[in-house]
Amino acid sequence: NAVQAYDKDKVAVIDIILYEEQNYYCVEVRDYGHGIREEFKKNIFQPYFTTKTGGLGLGLAMVKNIINGFGGVAAFESKEGEGSSFYLKLPKKYSGKE
């Protein structure tokens, strides 16, 4: 998704940042592409939602479902014209009760 946020004639720059936050291991995937339009933000994790011409729109919905299933958090920030950051937080200890 991050690579597809760029025009085809641009070099995609994507940062992957790993860090710890309290009881979580965290991953941030940051791009400097188009960003997400405001009207699309509320649907970004919904199944079958896509802004692409191809694909089913299941990828981000599946990621969020899996992360939530382990007691984690999937979120994002985006500014149109500047890019997006997707955050994945997984608990350091999984109890299997979530």
Coordinates of C-alpha atoms in Angstrom, one line a residue:
N1 CA 0.0 0.0 0.0
A2 CA 2.8 2.4 0.9
V3 CA 4.5 2.0 -2.5
Q4 CA 1.2 2.5 -4.3
A5 CA 0.8 5.9 -2.5
Y6 CA 3.4 7.3 -5.0
D7 CA 3.1 8.3 -8.6
K8 CA 4.7 5.8 -10.9
D9 CA 7.5 8.2 -11.9
K10 CA 8.5 8.9 -8.2
V11 CA 10.9 6.9 -6.1
A12 CA 9.0 5.5 -3.1
V13 CA 10.6 6.4 0.3
I14 CA 9.2 4.3 3.1
D15 CA 10.3 4.3 6.7
I16 CA 9.8 1.2 8.9
I17 CA 10.3 2.2 12.5
L18 CA 10.4 -0.4 15.3
Y19 CA 10.1 0.6 19.0
E20 CA 8.7 -0.4 22.4
E21 CA 6.0 1.4 24.2
Q22 CA 5.1 0.3 27.7
N23 CA 3.7 -3.3 27.3
Y24 CA 3.8 -3.2 23.4
Y25 CA 6.1 -3.9 20.6
C26 CA 5.3 -1.3 17.9
V27 CA 5.8 -1.0 14.1
E28 CA 5.3 2.2 12.2
V29 CA 5.2 2.2 8.4
R30 CA 5.5 5.7 7.1
D31 CA 5.3 6.9 3.5
Y32 CA 5.6 10.4 2.0
G33 CA 3.1 9.8 -0.8
H34 CA -0.3 11.2 -1.6
G35 CA -1.9 10.7 1.8
I36 CA -5.4 9.6 2.4
R37 CA -8.3 11.9 1.5
E38 CA -10.4 13.0 4.5
E39 CA -13.6 11.4 3.2
F40 CA -11.9 7.9 3.0
K41 CA -10.3 7.9 6.4
K42 CA -13.4 6.5 8.3
N43 CA -13.5 3.5 5.9
I44 CA -9.8 2.6 5.7
F45 CA -10.1 -0.5 7.8
Q46 CA -13.5 -1.6 6.5
P47 CA -13.7 -4.9 4.5
Y48 CA -14.0 -4.4 0.7
F49 CA -13.1 -0.7 0.9
T50 CA -10.5 0.3 -1.7
T51 CA -9.4 3.4 -3.6
K52 CA -7.4 1.3 -6.1
T53 CA -8.6 -0.1 -9.5
G54 CA -7.4 -3.6 -8.5
G55 CA -7.6 -5.6 -5.3
L56 CA -10.5 -6.6 -3.1
G57 CA -10.0 -4.1 -0.2
L58 CA -9.4 -6.8 2.3
G59 CA -5.7 -6.2 3.3
L60 CA -6.0 -3.5 6.0
A61 CA -9.3 -5.0 7.3
M62 CA -7.5 -8.3 7.8
V63 CA -4.5 -6.7 9.4
K64 CA -6.6 -4.9 11.9
N65 CA -8.6 -8.0 12.7
I66 CA -5.5 -10.1 13.3
I67 CA -3.8 -7.4 15.4
N68 CA -6.9 -6.8 17.5
G69 CA -7.2 -10.6 18.0
F70 CA -3.9 -10.6 19.7
G71 CA -4.9 -7.7 22.0
G72 CA -3.1 -5.1 19.9
V73 CA -3.9 -1.9 18.1
A74 CA -3.9 -1.0 14.4
A75 CA -4.2 2.7 13.6
F76 CA -3.1 5.4 11.2
E77 CA -2.5 9.1 10.6
S78 CA -2.5 10.7 7.2
K79 CA -2.3 14.2 5.8
E80 CA -3.3 14.6 2.2
G81 CA -0.4 15.6 0.0
E82 CA 2.2 14.7 2.7
G83 CA 1.8 10.9 3.4
S84 CA 0.6 8.4 5.9
S85 CA 1.8 6.5 8.9
F86 CA 0.3 3.1 9.9
Y87 CA 0.9 1.9 13.5
L88 CA 0.8 -1.7 14.7
K89 CA 1.0 -2.4 18.4
L90 CA 1.3 -5.9 19.7
P91 CA 1.3 -6.8 23.4
K92 CA 4.6 -8.1 24.7
K93 CA 2.7 -10.9 26.5
Y94 CA -0.3 -12.6 24.9
S95 CA -2.6 -14.2 27.3
G96 CA -5.0 -15.6 24.7
K97 CA -8.0 -14.1 26.6
E98 CA -8.5 -11.0 24.4

